[in-house]
XYZ file of C-alpha atoms in Angstrom:
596
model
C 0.000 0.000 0.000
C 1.175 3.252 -0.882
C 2.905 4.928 2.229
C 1.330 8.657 1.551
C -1.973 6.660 1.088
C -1.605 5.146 4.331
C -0.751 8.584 6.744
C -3.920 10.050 5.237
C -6.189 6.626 6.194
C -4.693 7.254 9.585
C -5.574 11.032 9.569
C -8.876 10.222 8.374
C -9.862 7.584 11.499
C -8.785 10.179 13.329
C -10.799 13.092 12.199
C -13.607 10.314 12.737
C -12.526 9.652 16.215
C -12.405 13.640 16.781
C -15.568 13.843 15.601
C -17.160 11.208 17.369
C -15.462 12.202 20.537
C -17.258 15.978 20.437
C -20.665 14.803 18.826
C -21.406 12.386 22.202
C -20.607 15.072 24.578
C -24.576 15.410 25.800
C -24.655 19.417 25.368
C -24.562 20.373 21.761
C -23.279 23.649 20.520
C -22.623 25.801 17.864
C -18.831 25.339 19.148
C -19.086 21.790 19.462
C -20.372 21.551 16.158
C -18.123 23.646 14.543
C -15.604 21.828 15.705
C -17.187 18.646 14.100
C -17.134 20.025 11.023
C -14.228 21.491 10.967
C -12.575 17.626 11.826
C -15.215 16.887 8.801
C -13.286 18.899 6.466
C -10.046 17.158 7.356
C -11.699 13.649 7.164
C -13.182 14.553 3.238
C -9.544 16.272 2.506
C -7.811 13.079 3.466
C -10.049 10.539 2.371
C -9.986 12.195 -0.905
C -5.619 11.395 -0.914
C -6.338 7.884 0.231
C -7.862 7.207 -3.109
C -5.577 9.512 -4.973
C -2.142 8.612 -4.364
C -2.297 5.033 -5.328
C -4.581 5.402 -7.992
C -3.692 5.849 -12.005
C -6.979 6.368 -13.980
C -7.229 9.992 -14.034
C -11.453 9.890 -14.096
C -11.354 8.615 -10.742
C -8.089 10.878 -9.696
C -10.342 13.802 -10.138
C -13.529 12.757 -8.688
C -11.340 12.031 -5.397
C -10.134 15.268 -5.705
C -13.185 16.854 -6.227
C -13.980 14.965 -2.783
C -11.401 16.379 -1.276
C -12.205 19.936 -2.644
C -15.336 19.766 -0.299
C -12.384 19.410 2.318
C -9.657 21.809 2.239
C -11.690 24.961 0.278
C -14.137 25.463 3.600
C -11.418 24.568 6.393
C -9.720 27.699 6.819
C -13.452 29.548 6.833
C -14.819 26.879 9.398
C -11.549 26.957 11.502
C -12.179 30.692 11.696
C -15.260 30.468 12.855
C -14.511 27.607 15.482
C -12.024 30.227 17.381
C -14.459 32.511 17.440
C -16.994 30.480 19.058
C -14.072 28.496 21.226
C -12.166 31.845 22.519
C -16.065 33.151 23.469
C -15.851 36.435 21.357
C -19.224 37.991 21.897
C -18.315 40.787 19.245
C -17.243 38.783 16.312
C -20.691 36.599 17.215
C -22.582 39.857 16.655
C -20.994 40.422 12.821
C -23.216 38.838 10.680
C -21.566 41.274 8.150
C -17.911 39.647 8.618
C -19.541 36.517 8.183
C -20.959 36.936 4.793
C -17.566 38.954 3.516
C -15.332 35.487 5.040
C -18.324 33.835 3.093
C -17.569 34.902 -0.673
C -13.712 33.379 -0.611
C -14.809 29.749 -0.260
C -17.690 30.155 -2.462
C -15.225 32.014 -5.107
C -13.046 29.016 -4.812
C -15.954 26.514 -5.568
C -16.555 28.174 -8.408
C -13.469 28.540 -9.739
C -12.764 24.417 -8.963
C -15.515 23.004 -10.437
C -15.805 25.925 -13.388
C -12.062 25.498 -14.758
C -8.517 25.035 -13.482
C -8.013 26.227 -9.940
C -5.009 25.247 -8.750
C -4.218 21.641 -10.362
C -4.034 21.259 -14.007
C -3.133 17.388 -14.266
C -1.741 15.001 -12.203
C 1.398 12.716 -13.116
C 1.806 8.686 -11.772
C 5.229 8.690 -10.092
C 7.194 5.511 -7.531
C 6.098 7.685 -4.583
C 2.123 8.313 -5.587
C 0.111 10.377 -8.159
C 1.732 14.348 -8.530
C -0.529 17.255 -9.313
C 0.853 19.160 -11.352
C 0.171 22.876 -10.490
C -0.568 25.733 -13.244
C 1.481 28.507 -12.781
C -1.059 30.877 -14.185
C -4.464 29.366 -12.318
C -5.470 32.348 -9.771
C -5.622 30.059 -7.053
C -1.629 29.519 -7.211
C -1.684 33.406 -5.829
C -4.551 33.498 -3.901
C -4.452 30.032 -1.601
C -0.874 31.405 0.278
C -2.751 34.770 1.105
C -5.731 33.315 1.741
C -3.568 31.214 4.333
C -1.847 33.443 5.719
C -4.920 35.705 6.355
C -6.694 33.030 7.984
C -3.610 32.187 9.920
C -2.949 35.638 11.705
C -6.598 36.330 12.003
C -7.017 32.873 13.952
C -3.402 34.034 16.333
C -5.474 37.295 16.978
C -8.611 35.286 18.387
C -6.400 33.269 20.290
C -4.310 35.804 21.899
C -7.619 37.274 22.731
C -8.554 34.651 24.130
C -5.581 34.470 26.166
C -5.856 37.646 27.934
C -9.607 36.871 28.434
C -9.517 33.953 30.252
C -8.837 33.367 33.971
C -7.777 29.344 33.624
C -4.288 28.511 33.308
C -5.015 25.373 31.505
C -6.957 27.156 28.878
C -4.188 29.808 28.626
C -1.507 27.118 27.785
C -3.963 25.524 25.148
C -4.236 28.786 23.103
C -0.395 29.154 23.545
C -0.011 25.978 21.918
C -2.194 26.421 19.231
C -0.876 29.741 18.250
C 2.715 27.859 18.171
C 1.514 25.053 16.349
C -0.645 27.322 13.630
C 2.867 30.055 13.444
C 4.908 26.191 12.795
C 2.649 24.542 10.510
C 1.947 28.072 8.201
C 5.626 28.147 8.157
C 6.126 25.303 7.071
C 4.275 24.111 4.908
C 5.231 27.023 2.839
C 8.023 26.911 2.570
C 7.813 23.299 1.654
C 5.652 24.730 -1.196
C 8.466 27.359 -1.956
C 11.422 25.087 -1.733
C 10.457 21.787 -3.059
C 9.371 22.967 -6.783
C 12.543 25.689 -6.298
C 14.901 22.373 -6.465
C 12.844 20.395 -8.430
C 11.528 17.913 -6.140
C 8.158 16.331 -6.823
C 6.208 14.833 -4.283
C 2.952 13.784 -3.695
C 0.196 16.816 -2.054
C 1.748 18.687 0.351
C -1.187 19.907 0.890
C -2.441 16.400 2.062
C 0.855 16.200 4.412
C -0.814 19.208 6.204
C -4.250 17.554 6.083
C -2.569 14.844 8.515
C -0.665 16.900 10.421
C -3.308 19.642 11.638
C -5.814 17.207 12.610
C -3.380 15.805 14.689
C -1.951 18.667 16.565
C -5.225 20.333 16.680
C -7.190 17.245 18.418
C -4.355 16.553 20.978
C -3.707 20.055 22.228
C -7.537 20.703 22.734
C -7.944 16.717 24.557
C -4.885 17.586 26.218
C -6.126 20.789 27.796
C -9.700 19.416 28.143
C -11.339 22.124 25.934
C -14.128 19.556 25.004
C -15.345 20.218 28.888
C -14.757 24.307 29.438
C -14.622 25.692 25.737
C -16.557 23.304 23.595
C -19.786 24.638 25.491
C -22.011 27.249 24.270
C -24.223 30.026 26.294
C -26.203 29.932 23.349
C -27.215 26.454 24.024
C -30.205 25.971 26.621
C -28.855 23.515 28.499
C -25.693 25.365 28.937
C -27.422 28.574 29.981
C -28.696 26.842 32.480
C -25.142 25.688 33.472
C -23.743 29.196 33.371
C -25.982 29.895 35.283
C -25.854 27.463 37.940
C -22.127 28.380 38.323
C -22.840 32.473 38.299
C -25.159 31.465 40.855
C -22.762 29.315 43.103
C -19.960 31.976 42.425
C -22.936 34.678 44.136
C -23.301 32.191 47.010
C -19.195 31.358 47.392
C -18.229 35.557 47.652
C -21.004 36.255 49.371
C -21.631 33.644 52.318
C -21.169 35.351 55.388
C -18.267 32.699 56.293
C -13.966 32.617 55.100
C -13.798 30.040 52.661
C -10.492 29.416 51.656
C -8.889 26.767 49.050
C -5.180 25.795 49.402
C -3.336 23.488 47.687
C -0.666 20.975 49.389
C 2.358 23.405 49.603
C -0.049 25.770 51.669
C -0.516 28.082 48.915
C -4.046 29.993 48.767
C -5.505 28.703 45.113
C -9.243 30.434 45.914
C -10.702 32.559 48.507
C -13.999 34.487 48.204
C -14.898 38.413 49.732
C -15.378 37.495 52.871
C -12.309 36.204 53.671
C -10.019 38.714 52.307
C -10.873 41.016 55.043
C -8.721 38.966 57.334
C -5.816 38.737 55.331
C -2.774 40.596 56.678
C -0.795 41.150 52.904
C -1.999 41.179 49.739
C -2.504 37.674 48.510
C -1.316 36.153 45.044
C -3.643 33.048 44.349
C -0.719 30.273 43.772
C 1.983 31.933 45.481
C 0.414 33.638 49.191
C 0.722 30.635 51.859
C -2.276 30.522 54.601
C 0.372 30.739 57.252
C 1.602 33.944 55.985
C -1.739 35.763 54.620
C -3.570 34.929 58.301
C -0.866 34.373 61.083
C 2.410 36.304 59.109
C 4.724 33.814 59.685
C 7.293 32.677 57.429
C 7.092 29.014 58.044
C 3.661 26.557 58.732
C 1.806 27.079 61.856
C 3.632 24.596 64.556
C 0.091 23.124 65.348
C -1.408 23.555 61.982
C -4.025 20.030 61.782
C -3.282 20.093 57.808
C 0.656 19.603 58.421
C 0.265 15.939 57.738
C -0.189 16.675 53.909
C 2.072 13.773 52.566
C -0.560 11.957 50.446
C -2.251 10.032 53.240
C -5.845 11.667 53.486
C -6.688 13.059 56.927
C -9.775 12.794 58.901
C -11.582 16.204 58.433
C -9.876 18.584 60.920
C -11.476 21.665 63.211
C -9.587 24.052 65.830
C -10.108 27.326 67.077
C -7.275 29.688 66.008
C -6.646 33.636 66.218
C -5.789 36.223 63.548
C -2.525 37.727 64.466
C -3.626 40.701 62.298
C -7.686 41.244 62.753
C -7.367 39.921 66.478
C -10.661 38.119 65.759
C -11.458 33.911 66.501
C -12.559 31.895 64.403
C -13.869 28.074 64.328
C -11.987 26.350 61.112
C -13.061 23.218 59.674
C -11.040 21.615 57.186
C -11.975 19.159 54.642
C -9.476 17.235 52.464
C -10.037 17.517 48.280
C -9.063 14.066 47.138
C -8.088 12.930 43.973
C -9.231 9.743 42.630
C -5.939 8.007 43.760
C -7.393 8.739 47.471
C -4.092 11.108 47.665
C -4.784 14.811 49.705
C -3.954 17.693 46.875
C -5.111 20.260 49.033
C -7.494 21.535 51.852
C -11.101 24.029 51.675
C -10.689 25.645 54.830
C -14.164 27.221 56.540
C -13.590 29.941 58.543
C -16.827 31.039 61.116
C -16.335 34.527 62.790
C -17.045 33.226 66.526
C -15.606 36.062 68.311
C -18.401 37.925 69.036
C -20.123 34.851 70.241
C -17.116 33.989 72.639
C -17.326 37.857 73.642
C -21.297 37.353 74.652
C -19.762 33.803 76.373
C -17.325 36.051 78.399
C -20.358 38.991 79.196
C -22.522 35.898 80.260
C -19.872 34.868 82.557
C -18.879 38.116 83.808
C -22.303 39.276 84.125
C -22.908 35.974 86.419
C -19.890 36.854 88.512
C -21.503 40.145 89.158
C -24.787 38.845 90.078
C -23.680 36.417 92.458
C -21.571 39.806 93.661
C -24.063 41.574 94.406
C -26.256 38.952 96.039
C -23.682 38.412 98.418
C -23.580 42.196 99.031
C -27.370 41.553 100.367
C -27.176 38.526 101.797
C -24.504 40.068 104.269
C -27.840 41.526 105.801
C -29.938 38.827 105.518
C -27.482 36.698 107.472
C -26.740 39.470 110.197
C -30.214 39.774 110.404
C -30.988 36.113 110.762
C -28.418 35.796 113.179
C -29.829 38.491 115.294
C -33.096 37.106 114.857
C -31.549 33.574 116.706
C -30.760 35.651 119.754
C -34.203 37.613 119.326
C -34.871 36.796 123.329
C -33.151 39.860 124.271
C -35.019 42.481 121.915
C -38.368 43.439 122.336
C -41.227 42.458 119.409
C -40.776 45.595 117.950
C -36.545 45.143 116.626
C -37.996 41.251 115.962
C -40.623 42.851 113.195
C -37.554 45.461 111.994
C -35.604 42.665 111.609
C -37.597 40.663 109.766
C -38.759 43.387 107.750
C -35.187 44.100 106.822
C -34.512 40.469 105.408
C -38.106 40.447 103.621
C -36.429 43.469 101.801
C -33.588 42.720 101.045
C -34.514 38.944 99.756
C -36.968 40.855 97.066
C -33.761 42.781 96.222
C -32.251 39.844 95.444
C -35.228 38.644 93.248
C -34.816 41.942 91.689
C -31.208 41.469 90.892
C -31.684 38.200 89.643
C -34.584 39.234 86.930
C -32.434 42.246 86.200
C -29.592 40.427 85.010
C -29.485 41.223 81.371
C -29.397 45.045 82.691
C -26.386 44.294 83.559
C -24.975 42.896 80.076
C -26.849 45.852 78.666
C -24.750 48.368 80.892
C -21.136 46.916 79.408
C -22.697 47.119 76.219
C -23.308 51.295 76.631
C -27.182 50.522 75.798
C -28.877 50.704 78.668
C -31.786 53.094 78.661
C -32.124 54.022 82.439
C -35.838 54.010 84.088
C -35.816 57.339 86.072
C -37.556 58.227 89.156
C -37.242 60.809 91.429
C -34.443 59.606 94.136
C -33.766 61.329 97.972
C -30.015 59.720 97.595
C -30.050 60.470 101.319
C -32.601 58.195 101.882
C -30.968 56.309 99.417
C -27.467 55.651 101.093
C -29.531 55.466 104.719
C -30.831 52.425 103.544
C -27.504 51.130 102.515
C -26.259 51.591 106.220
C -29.411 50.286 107.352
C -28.261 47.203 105.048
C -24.651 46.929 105.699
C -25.151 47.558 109.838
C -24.236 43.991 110.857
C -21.138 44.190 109.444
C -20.396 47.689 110.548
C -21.290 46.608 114.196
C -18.785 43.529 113.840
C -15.810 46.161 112.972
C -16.687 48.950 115.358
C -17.066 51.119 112.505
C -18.705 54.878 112.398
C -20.484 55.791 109.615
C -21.092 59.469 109.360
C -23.760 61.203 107.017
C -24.515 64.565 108.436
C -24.048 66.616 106.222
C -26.425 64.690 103.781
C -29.013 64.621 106.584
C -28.709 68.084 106.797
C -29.027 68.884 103.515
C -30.816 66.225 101.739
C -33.868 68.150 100.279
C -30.510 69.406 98.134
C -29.674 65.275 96.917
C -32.721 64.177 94.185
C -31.832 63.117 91.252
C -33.702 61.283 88.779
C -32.304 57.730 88.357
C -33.187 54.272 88.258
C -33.859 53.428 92.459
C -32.052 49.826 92.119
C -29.178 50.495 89.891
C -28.325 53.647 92.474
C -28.775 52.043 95.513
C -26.418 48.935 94.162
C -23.986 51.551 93.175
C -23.662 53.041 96.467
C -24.080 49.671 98.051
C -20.966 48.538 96.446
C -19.027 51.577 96.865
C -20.161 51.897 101.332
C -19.169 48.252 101.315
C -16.068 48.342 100.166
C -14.844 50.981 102.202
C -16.538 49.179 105.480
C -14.311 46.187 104.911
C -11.478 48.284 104.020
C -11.127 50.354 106.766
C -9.865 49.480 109.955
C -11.407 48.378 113.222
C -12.934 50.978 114.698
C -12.117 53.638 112.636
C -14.789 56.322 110.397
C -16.733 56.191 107.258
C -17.564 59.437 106.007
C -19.987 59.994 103.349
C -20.463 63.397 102.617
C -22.287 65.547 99.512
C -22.291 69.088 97.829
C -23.988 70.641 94.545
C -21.180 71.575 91.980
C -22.092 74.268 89.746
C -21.819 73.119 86.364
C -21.829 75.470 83.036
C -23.388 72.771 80.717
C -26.001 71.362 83.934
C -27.670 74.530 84.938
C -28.924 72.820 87.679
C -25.931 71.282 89.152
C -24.053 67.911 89.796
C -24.620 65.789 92.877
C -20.886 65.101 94.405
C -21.434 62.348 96.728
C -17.668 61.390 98.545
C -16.869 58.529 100.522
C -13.868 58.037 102.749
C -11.967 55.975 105.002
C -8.553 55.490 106.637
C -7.500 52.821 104.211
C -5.062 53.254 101.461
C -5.425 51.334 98.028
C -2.567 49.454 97.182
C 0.034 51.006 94.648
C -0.312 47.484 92.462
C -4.145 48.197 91.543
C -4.428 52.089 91.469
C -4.394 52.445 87.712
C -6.560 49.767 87.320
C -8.866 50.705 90.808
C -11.960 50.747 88.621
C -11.438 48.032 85.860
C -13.074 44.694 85.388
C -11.590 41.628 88.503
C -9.511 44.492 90.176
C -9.015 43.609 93.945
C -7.163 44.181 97.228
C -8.948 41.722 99.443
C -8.231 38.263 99.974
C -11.311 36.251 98.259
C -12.856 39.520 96.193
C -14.074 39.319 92.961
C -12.892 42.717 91.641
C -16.387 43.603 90.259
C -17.902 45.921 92.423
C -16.336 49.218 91.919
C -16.675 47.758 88.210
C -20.216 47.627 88.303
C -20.547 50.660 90.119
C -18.588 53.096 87.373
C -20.966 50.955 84.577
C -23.781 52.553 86.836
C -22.750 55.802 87.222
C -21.749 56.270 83.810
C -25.462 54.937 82.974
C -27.056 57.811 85.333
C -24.586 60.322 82.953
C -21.727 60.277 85.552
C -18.398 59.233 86.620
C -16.682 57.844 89.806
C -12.780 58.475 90.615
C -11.137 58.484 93.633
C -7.730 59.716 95.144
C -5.719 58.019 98.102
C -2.538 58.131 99.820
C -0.974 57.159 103.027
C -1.051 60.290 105.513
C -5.255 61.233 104.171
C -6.810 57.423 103.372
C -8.786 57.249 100.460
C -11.517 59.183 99.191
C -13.903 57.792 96.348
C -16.148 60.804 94.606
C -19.196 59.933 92.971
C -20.360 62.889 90.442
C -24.392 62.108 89.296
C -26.072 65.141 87.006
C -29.343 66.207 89.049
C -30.997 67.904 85.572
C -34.417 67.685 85.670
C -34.392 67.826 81.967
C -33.594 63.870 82.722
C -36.984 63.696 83.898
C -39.208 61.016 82.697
């Protein structure tokens, strides 16, 4: 069998392949079609040279070639056309007018092949295979290199297009190699045309050498780079609208779920990440070359407890922890899931990232706010136990102090119950949103009730508690406050500097009206001291959250009490030092324009 006859069967089961490979993809296109056909054109061109070559009756030479006419005139136009659709140029789509002009040179070129000599005038029987034998003077021997050649750098300008269009890698490399191997084969095959007759070397077609050739290149370089799966499909199509779609809408969901998703590959490097997470990086990231370690934590080498360290092709169990930004200084809950290829090996990790550090923050109010209630319970129960305990030696009172007493515990147990419902108030005061309940307030009567409350314990350390000049003057202390959160306040404040002081030493509590430019009507300046001295370790921190000098204290009640104050549009402070005690000064606004 004739060798040239041979290479063009093989280019021909090829085409057939080709085409059979794209036709039983499931969504048809115009691209997937035009690809068809344009493997259709190769598989008439070099069926046409299977008959050809070995054949000598010249009828039958030029029906074959006739055949493969049908081939080679259209392929240029239909390759054209198949770039268009495969590089996804909208605009070219749109030219119908570009179409017809493109049209007119392979209908020309019909005309001119089946009307008189083209290109071939004869063909000659030689050892290798039948010759054509060109005419010098046939307008196609002009025309076919430019028409080439136009065809050529048209289809490396849709290409490059293409290039700079698409975001894929892969599909970037297969338009690189099919601008190389259309620049190559041009090249080449012209110059074959130039040299060969130049020296006087006949062989058979060389135009059939690049029928088999093409084909060949063309159908591995768009397997190899899996164009029949990304390229080959169509919006035009239905079913692929309804694909696009479906991604466009998962690509909505992906940037704009209110969780860090993150994609990294198995050197660490970030492949994908979508809005939300880019908030938290600490650099700029460059998908393929940014490592998680270094956009999140900014480190230089993997995390030392990182759960995806064991990527060495065994797959892991999926993985959660709890980790910090070293940047954003915010928590999150990570889970990470494995992406397995089908050899079961671990290529990479997603990584979900949940924002849980305002949840851990409401964890830490709750717990706080807990601490304080159980603070300020014990702040009651002080009475109710002094009480009770007077109560157990009630023999030597009369009736009278029995009822007080009693009444005194009844009271202060439903200021407990009081506490206890108002615990979110509490939460609500750290937050800054509290929206104080006012009522007119004697803080006189007020803080009388506080000694009233605390007067076991003052008894038990000797203690003097003197209020004069708030007795004498008290028609001067209302304010308009919330009665509970006050009275806590002030409870916390007497309190602590009853258990501060020493045995047998005095309290003072004392009040004046400070004029005040922007409070026409004055603040309240309620002071409180005692012989005690705070200790230089917690003075700049007297009035923050767990701050303590006693043995067993929870550090939250002068705490709650500046949370208070602040609430009621005041402030506490307080100055101390060895030779004058310590003196804490409560400042509340009196303006009735507070008035509810």
């Amino acid at each position: 069998m004739n060798y040239f006859s041979f290479a063009s069967m093989i280019t021909f089961f090829v085409c057939v392949f080709a085409i059979y490979t794209v036709l039983k993809i499931s969504y048809k296109s115009p691209t997937t079609i035009l690809f068809a056909l344009y493997m259709f054109c190769f598989a008439l061109w070099s069926l046409g040279y299977v008959f050809i070559y070995p054949e000598t009756n010249k009828q039958v030479i030029w029906f074959w070639y006739s055949v493969a006419a049908f081939g080679w005139i259209p392929a240029q136009f239909v390759r054209l056309f198949f770039y268009v659709y495969m590089t996804q140029n909208e605009f070219l789509k749109k030219q119908y007018w570009i179409i017809f002009i493109l049209a007119l040179f392979p209908v020309w070129m019909f005309y001119q092949q089946f009307t008189g000599v083209f290109l071939v005038k004869d063909f000659m029987m030689t050892p290798l295979g039948t010759v054509e034998i060109i005419d010098v003077t046939a307008p196609g021997i002009r025309f076919i290199p430019l028409y080439s050649m136009f065809s050529s750098i048209i289809g490396i300008v849709l290409l490059t297009v293409g290039i700079f269009k698409t975001k894929r890698k892969d599909i970037r490399a297969g338009y690189i190699w099919l601008i190389i191997s259309n620049i190559i084969m041009y090249f080449f095959i012209m110059g074959l045309n130039i040299l060969l007759p130049a020296l006087k070397i006949r062989i058979p077609s060389i135009g059939a050498f690049t029928a088999i050739v093409i084909p060949l290149i063309t159908f591995y370089i768009i397997t190899r780079y899996k164009f029949f799966y990304v390229n080959l499909y169509s919006l035009e199509n239905n079913h692929d609208v309804s694909i696009i779609n479906g991604l466009y809408t998962i690509e909505t969901i992906f940037d704009n779920i209110q969780n860090g998703i993150l994609v990294i590959d198995d050197q660490y490097r970030i492949v994908r990440y979508n809005i939300y997470m880019s908030s938290f990086f600490s650099r700029p990231v460059i998908p393929g070359k940014t490592t998680c370690y270094e956009a999140l934590q900014n480190r230089i080498i993997p995390c030392v407890n990182c759960p995806i360290r064991g990527m060495d092709g065994t797959p892991l169990m999926n993985q959660r922890e709890v980790i910090k930004c070293a940047t954003c200084q915010k928590q999150f809950d990570v889970h990470y899931y494995p992406i397995l290829e089908k050899s079961n090996e671990t290529k990479g990790y997603i990584q979900v990232f949940t924002d849980i550090t305002d949840m851990l923050q409401q964890k830490k109010i709750q717990e706080d706010t807990e601490r304080i209630i159980r603070h300020d319970l014990k702040n009651h129960l002080y009475a109710i136990t002094g009480y009770a305990e007077f109560y157990k030696d009630a023999v030597e009172y009369s009736n009278k102090d029995v009822r007080d007493a009693f009444s005194i515990i009844h009271g202060e147990s439903q200021k407990m119950n009081e506490i206890i419902n108002s615990s979110l108030t509490l939460i609500k005061l750290e937050r800054g949103n509290y929206n104080v309940i006012k009522e007119k307030v004697s803080l006189y009567l007020l803080i009388l009730h506080v000694k009233i409350s605390l007067e076991n314990m003052i008894k038990q350390k000797e203690i003097t508690v003197q209020y004069d000049v708030l007795k004498e003057k008290s028609e001067s202390f209302i304010m308009y406050g919330e009665m509970l959160l006050l009275e806590n306040m002030f409870l916390n404040l007497v309190k602590n500097a009853v258990e501060s002081a020493s045995t047998g030493s005095i309290v003072t509590i004392s009040g004046e009206i400070d004029v005040d430019m922007e409070d026409y009507q004055g603040i309240i300046v309620i002071t409180i001291h005692n012989d005690a001295v705070v200790p230089e370790s917690i003075r700049d921190i007297f009035f923050e959250k767990y701050t303590t000098g006693k043995s067993g204290g929870t550090g939250l009640g002068n705490y709650t009490a500046l949370l208070i104050a602040k609430a009621h549009r005041g402030d506490i402070s307080y100055v101390t030092g060895d030779d004058k005690g310590t003196t804490v000064i409560v400042r509340l606004s009196r303006s009735s324009s507070d008035q509810k």
